[in-house]
Coordinates of C-alpha atoms and ligand atoms in Angstrom, one line a residue:
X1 CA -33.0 0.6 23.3
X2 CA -34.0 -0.6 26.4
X3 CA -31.9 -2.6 29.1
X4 CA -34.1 -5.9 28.5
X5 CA -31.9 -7.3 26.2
X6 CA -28.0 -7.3 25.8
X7 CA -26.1 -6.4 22.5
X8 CA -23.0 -9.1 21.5
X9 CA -20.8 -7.7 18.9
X10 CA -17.8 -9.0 17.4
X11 CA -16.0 -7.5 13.9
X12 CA -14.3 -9.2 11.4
X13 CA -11.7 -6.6 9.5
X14 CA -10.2 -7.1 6.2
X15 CA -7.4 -4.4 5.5
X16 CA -5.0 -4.6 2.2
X17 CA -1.4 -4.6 3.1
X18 CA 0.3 -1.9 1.2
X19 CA 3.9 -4.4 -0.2
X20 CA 5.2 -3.7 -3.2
X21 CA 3.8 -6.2 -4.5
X22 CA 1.2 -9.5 -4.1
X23 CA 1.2 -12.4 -1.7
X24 CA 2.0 -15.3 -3.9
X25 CA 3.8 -13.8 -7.4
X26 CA 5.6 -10.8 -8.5
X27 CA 2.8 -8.5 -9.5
X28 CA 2.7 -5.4 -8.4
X29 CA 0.0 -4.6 -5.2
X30 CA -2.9 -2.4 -5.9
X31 CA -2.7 -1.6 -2.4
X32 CA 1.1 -0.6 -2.7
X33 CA 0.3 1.7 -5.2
X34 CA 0.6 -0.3 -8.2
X35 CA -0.6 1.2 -12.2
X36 CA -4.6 -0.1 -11.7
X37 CA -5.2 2.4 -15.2
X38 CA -6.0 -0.6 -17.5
X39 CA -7.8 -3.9 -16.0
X40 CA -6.0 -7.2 -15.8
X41 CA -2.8 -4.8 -15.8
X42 CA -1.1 -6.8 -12.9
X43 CA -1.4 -10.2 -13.5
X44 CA 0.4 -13.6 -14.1
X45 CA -0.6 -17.2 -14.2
X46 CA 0.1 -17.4 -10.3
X47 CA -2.7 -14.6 -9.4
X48 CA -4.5 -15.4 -12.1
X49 CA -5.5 -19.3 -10.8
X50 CA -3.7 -21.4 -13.9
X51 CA -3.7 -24.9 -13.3
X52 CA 0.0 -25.8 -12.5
X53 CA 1.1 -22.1 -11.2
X54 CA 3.0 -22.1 -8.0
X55 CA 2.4 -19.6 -5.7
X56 CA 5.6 -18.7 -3.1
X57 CA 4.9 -16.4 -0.7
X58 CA 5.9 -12.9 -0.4
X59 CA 8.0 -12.7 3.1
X60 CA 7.4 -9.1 3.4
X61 CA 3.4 -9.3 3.4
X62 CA 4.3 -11.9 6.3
X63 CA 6.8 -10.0 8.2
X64 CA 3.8 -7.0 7.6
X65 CA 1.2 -8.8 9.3
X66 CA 3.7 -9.3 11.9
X67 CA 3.9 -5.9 12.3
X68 CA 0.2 -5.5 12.7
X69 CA 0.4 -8.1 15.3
X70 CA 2.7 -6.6 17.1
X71 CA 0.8 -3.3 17.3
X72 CA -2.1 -4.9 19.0
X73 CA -0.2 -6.6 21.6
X74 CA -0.7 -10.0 19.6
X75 CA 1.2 -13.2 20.1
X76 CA 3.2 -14.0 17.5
X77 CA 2.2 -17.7 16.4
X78 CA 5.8 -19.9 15.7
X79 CA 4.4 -21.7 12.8
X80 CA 2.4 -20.6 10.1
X81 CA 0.2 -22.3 7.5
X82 CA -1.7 -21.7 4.5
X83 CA -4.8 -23.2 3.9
X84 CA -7.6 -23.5 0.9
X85 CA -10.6 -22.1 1.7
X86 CA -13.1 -23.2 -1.4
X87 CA -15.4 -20.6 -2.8
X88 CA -17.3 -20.2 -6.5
X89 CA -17.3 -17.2 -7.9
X90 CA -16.1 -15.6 -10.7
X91 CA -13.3 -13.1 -9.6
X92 CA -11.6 -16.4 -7.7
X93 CA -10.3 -18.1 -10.4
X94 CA -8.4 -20.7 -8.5
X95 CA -11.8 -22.2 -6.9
X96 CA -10.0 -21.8 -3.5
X97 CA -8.8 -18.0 -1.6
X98 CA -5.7 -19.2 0.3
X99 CA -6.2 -17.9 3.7
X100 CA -4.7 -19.4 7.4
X101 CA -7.0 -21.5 9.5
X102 CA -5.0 -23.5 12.0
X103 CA -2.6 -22.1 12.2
X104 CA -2.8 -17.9 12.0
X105 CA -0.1 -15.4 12.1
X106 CA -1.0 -13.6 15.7
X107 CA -3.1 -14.6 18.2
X108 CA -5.0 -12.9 21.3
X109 CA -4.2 -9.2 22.1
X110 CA -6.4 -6.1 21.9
X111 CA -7.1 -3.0 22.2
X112 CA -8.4 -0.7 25.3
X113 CA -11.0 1.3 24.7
X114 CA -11.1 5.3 26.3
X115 CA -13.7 3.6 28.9
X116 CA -11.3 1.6 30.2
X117 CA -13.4 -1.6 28.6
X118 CA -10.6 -3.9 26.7
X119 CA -11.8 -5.7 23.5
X120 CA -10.0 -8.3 22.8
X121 CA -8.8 -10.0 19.0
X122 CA -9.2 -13.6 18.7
X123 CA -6.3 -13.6 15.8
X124 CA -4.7 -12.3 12.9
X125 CA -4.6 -14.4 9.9
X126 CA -2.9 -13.4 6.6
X127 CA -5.0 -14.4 3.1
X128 CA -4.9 -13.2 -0.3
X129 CA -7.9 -10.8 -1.4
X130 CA -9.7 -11.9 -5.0
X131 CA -9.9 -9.7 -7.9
X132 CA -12.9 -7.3 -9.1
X133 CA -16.4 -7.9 -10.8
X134 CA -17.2 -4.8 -13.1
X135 CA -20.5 -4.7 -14.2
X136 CA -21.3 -2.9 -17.9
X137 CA -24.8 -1.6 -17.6
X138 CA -24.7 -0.1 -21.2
X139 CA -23.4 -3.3 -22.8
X140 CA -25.1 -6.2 -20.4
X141 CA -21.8 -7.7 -19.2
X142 CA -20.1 -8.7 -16.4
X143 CA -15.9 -8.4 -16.8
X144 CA -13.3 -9.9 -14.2
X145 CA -10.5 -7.5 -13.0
X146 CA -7.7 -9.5 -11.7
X147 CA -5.6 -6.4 -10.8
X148 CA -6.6 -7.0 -7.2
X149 CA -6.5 -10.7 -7.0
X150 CA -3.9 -11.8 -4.5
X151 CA -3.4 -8.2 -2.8
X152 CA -2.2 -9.3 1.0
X153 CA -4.9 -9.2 3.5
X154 CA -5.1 -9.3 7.0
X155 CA -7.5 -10.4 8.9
X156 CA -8.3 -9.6 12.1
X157 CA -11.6 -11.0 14.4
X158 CA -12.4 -9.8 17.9
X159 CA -14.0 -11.7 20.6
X160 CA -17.8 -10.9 21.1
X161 CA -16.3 -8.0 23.2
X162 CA -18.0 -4.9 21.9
X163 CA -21.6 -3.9 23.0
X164 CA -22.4 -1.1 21.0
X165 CA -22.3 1.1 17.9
X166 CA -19.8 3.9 19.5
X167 CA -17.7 0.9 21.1
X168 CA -17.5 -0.5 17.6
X169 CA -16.7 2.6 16.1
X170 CA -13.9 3.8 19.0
X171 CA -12.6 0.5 18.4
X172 CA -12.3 0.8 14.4
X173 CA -10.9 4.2 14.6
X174 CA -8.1 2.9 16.7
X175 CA -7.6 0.0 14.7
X176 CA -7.3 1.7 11.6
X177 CA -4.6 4.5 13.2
X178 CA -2.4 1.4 14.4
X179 CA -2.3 -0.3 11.0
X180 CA -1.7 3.0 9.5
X181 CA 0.7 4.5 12.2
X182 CA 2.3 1.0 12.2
X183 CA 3.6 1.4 8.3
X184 CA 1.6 -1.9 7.7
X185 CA -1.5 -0.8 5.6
X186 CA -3.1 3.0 4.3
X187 CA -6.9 1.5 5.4
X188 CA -8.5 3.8 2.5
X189 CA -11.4 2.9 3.1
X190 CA -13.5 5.0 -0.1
X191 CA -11.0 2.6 -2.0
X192 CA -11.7 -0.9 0.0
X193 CA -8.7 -0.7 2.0
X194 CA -10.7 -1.9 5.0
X195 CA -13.5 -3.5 5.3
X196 CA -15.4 -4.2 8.2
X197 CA -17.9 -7.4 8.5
X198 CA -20.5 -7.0 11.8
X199 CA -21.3 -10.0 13.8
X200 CA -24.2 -9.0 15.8
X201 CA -26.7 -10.8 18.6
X202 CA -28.9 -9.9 21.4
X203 CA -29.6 -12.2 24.8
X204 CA -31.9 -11.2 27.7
X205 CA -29.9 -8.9 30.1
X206 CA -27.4 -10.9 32.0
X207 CA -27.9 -13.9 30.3
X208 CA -25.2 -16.4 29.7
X209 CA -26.1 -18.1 26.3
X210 CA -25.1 -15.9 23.5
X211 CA -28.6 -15.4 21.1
X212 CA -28.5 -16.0 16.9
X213 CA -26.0 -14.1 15.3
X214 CA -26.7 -12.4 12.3
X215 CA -23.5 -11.3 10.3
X216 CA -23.5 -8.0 7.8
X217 CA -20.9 -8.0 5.4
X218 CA -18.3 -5.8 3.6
X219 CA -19.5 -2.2 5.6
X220 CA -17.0 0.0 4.2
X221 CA -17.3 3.6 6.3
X222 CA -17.6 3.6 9.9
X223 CA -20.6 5.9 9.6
X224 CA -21.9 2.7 7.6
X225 CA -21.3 0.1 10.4
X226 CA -22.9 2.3 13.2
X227 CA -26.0 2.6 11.0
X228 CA -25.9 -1.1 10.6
X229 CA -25.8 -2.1 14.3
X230 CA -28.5 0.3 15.3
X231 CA -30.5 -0.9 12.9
X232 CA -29.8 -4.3 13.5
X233 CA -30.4 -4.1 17.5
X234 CA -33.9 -2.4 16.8
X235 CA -34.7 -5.3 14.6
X236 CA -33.8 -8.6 16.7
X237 CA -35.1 -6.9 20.0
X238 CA -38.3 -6.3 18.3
X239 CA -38.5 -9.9 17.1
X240 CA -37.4 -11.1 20.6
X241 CA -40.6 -8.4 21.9
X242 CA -42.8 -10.8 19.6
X243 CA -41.5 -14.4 20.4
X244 CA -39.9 -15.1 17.5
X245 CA -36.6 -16.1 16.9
X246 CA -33.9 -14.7 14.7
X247 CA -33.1 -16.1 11.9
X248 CA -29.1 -17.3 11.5
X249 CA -28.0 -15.3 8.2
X250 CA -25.6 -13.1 6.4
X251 CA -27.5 -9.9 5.8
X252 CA -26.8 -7.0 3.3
X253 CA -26.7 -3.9 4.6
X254 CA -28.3 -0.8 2.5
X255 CA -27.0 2.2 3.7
X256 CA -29.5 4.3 1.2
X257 CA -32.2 3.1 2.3
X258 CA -31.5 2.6 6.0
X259 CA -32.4 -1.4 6.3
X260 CA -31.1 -4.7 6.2
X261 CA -32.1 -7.6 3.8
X262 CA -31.4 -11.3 4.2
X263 CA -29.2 -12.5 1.6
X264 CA -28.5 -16.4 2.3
X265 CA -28.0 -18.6 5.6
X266 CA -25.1 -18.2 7.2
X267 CA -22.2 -20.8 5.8
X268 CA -20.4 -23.0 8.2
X269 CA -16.6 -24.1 8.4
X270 CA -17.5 -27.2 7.1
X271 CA -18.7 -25.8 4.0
X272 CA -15.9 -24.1 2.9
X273 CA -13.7 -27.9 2.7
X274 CA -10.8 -26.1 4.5
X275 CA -7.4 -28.0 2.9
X276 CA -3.8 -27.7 4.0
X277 CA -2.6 -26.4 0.7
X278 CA -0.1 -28.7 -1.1
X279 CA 2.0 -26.4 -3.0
X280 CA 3.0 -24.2 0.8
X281 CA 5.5 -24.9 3.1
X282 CA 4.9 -24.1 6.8
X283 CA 6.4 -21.1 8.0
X284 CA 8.5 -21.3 11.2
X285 CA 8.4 -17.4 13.0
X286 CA 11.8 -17.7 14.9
X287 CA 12.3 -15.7 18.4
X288 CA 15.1 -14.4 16.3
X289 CA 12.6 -12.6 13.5
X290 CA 10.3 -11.3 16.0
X291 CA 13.1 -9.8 17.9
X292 CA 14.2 -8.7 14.6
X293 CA 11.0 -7.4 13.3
X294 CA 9.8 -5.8 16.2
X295 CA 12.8 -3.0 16.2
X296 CA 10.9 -2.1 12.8
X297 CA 7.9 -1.0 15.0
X298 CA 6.9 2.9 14.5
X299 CA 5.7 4.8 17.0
X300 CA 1.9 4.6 17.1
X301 CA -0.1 7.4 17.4
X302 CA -0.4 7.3 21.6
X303 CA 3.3 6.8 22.0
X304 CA 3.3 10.1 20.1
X305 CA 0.5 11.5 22.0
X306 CA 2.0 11.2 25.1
X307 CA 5.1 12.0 23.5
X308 CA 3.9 15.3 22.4
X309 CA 2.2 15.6 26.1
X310 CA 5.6 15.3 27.9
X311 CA 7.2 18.1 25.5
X312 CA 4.5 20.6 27.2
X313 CA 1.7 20.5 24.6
X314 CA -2.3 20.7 25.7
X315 CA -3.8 17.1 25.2
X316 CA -6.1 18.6 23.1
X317 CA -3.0 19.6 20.6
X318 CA -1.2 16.6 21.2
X319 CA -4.9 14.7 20.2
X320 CA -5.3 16.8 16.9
X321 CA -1.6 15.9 15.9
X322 CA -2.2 12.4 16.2
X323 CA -5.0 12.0 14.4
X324 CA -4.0 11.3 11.0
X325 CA 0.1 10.1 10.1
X326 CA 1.4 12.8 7.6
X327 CA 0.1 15.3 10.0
X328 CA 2.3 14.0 12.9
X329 CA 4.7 13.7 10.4
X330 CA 4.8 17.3 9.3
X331 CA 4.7 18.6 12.9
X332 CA 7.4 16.8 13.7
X333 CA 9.6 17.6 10.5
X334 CA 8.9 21.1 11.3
X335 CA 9.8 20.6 14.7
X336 CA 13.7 19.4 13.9
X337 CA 13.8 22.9 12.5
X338 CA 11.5 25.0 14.9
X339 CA 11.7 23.4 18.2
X340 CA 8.8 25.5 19.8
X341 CA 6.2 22.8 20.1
X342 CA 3.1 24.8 20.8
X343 CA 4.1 28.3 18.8
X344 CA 4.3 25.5 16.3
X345 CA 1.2 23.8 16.8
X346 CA -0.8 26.9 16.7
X347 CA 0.5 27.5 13.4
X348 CA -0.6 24.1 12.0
X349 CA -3.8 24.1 14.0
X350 CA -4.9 26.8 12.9
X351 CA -3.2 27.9 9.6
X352 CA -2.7 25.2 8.3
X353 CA -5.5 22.7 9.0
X354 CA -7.9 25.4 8.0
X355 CA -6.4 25.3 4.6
X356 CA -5.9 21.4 4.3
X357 CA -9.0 18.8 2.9
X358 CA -8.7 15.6 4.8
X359 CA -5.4 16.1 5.6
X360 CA -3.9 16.9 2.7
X361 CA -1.3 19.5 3.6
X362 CA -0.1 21.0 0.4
X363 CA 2.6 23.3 1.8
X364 CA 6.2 21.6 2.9
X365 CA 7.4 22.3 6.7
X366 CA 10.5 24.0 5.4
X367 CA 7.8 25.9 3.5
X368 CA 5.7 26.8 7.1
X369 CA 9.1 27.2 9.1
X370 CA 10.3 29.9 6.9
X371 CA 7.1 32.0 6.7
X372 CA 7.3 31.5 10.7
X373 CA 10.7 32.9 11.1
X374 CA 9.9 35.7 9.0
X375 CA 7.0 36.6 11.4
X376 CA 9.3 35.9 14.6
X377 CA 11.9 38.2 12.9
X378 CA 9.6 40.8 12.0
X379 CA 10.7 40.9 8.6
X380 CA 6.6 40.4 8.0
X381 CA 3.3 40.6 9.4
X382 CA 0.9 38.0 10.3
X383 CA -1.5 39.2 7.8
X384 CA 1.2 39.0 5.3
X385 CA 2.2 35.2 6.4
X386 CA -1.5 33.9 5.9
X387 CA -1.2 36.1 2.2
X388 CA 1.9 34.0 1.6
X389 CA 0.7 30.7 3.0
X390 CA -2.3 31.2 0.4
X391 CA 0.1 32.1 -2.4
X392 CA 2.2 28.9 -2.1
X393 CA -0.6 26.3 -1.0
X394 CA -0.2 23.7 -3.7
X395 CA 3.5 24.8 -5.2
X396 CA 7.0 24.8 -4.4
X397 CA 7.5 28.3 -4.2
X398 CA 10.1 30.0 -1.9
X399 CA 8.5 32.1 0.7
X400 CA 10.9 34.7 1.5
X401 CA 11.4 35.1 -2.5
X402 CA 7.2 35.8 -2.2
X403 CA 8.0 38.0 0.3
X404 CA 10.2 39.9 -1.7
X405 CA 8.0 40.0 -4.6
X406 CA 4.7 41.1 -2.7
X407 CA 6.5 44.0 -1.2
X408 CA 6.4 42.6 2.8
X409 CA 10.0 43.0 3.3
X410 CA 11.8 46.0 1.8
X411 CA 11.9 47.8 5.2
X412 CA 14.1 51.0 5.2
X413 CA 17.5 50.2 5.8
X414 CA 18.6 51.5 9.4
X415 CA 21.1 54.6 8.0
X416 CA 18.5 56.1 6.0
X417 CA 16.2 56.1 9.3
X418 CA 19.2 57.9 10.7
X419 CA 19.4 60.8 8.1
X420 CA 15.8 61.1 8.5
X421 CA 15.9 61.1 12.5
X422 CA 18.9 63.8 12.3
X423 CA 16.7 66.0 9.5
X424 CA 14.0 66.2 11.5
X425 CA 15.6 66.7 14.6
X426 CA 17.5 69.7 13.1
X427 CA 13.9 71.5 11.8
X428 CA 11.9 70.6 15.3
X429 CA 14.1 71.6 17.9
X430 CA 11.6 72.9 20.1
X431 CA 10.5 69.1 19.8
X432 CA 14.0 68.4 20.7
X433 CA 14.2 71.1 23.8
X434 CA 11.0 69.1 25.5
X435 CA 12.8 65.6 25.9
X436 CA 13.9 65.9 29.2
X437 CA 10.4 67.0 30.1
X438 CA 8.4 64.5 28.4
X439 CA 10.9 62.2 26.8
X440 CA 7.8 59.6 25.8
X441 CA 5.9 62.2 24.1
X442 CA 8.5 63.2 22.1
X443 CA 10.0 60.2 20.9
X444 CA 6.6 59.2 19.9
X445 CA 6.3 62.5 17.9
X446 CA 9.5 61.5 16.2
X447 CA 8.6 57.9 15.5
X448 CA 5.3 59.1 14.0
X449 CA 7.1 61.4 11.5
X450 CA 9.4 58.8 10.4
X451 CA 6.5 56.8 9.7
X452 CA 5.0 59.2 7.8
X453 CA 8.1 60.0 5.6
X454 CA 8.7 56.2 5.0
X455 CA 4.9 55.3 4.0
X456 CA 4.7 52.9 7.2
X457 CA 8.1 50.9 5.9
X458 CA 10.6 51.2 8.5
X459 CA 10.4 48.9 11.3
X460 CA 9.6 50.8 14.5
X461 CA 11.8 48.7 17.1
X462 CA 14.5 50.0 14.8
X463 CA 13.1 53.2 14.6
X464 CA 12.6 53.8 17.8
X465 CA 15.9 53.2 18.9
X466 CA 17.7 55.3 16.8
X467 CA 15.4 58.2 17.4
X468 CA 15.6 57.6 21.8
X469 CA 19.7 57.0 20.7
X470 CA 19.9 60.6 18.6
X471 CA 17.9 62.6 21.3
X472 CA 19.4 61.6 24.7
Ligands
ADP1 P1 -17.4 -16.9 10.9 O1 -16.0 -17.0 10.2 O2 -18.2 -18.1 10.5 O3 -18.0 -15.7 10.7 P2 -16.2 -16.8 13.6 O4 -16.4 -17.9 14.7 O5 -14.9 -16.6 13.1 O6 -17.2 -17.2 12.5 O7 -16.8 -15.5 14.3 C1 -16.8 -14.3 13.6 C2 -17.2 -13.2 14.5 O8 -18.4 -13.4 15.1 C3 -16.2 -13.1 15.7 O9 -15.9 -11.7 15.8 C4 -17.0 -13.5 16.9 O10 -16.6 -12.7 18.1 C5 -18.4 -13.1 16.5 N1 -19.5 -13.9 17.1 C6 -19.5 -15.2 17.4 N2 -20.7 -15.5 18.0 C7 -21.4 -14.4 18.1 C8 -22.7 -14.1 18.6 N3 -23.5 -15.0 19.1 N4 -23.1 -12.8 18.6 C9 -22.3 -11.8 18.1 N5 -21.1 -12.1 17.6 C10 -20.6 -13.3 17.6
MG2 MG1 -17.7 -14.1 9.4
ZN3 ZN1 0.6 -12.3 -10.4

């Protein structure tokens, strides 16, 4: 695009908090990893909206969004509040998603993008997600799945900070490694674990007044949100180009066929009759609790970074280990057992990484530490580690016991070298008589006999030594 016209972005990100279970009642958390086999499997009369239900909420999805605060640099708000926020539709049961309003969990903070540019959140507000419309094609129906209703959600909106697709995306992906990193929530985002709505404008360049906003729901892939925005951008500057204005809306965005439809005039506040809910108490966030709350903090994934950095490793290794949490988490398993960071990365990098499918490493680090060792000790090859790395991908198996079995490691034991040295010595002593002459050229003939005699088995360092040790 051209530089007549400047692009205002701000996101609004929904991610599931992964508790045990859900905000309000007992039920187990689809996000948490809850049995989702059968519909309406987790559900009461609290998450299911029954008149007279009373909904007390779950201190750990609180003290979680906390967390996310904290990760973000947020303010942690001293009193909390949950309010109605009145909706129709089917999978909402209650009429009303409780959500915060007022008075949000975290406020301010942000992130810093690579550029240097900061984008900064507005807040953090906790709210319960609503449950699942499944539509039967074959039959003509439309069911409710509850098994979602009242899964924790956090909330978080930026300021109008971001300019661009990449900025949007740099700032996702960094978003999504903190709530991960930060224990709070697994963001799988195939499965609706984050969900990303796009607030997007454009003003004449320089301009003060922000233009109409047009906001495009529920984008659920990065790849999806950067499609979105360029999209969008082309659009509004082209009916800016004409003279006309843009329209005020919530769009759909359809990521088959590359464009964006309106869907219905953007609601306001108002609409939503926003009502201090009756049945909550306000939540005072002591100095004590954030104190206390905050020593729970992981590491997040720079920390580790530069961690990583300051232990010698490239940025470039310290970058790939980072980028995803079970990784770091394997390196630095393995690494309390094998404390050479980048013999160690290498390994990973390229072993091991080459063998994993998004991440999903399918060999333990005792596993990957063993089959090191055996290479540092010589008790294998490298082309027999990879054979065994392939033979226990996906199992339990012991390496050394694979080893064994394939043959790598029953090298000849060091006396029978020495009956073979002191054999061959006694039927080549011409061999012998040259040593002082041309010691290298001998003890290379040597080695290469035993070699011969022992099919390639017997480890040379050892074999070496014994034959210089028999001849001089
Ligand atoms: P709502 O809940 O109605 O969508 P908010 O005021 O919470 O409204 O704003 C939602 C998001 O829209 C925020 O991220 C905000 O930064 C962004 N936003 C507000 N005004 C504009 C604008 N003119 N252009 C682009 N984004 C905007
Ligand atoms: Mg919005
Ligand atoms: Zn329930």
């Amino acid at each position: 695009m051209s530089t007549k016209y400047d692009v205002v972005i701000g996101l609004e990100i929904h991610a599931e908090l992964n508790t045990a279970t859900k905000i309000f009642c007992r039920c187990a958390n689809t996000a948490g990893g809850a049995d989702v086999s059968e519909p309406n499997r987790n559900v009461c009369p609290t998450c299911m909206g029954m008149p007279g239900a009373l909904p007390a909420v779950n201190r750990m999805a609180v003290e979680k969004s906390i967390l996310a605060g904290m990760a973000f640099g947020c303010r942690i708000n001293d009193v909390v509040m949950f309010e109605r926020k009145h909706y129709f539709y089917p999978d909402l049961p209650s009429g009303y998603q409780l959500t915060q309003l007022e008075r949000p969990q975290c406020l301010g903070g942000g992130i810093t993008l690579s550029t240097g540019k900061l984008i900064r959140l507005n807040r953090i507000h906790l709210e319960e997600d609503a449950g699942k419309l499944v539509h039967d094609e074959v039959r003509g129906e439309t069911l409710v799945d509850l098994n979602r209703a009242g899964t924790p959600l956090i909330e978080m909106v930026t300021e109008p900070d971001i300019s661009n697709a990449a900025e949007a995306v740099e700032f996702l992906e960094e978003v999504r490694s903190r709530l991960v990193y930060s224990g709070v929530a697994d963001c799988k985002m195939e499965e609706g674990g984050m969900r990303c709505d796009v607030n997007i404008s454009l003003k004449p360049a320089g301009a003060k007044k922000f233009g109409n906003r047009v906001e495009m729901k529920n984008l659920n892939s990065f790849k999806m949100v950067a499609r979105a925005i360029e999209y969008e951008t082309k659009r509004q500057a082209k009916l800016l180009d004409d003279g006309k204005a843009v329209a005020v809306q919530t769009r759909k965005w359809n990521d088959a066929s590359g464009i964006s439809t309106p869907m219905r005039g953007k609601e306001q506040e108002v609409d939503y009759r926003y009502m201090p809910d009756p049945d909550q108490l306000m939540i005072r966030i002591t100095d004590g609790d954030v104190a206390r709350i905050k020593k729970t903090l992981p590491k997040l994934a720079h920390e580790l970074r530069a961690e990583f950095v300051a232990m010698g490793l490239p940025e470039y290794d310290a970058d790939i280990l980072t980028r995803d949490k079970d990784l770091t988490k394997f390196f630095i398993n393995a690494l309390g057992s094998y404390p050479s960071a980048k013999p160690l990365a290498n390994w990973i990098m390229t072993h091991v990484l080459a063998r994993a499918t998004n991440y999903r490493i399918e060999i333990s680090p005792v596993q990957l530490v063993s089959i090191i060792q055996m290479v540092d000790k010589k008790d294998i090859s490298q082309k027999n580690a990879l054979e065994i790395i392939d033979e226990i991908w996906g199992t339990e198996k012991d390496p050394k016991k694979v080893a064994k079995d394939k043959g790598f490691t029953n090298k000849v034991a060091a006396g029978e070298i020495e009956a073979i040295v002191v054999e061959l010595m006694a039927t080549n002593e011409k061999a012998v008589a040259d040593y002082a002459e041309g010691p290298d050229k001998v003890v290379n003939f040597f080695m290469g006999q035993v070699m011969k005699r022992t099919g390639g088995r017997a480890d040379s360092v050892v074999v070496k030594e014994i034959v210089v040790e028999k001849l001089s």
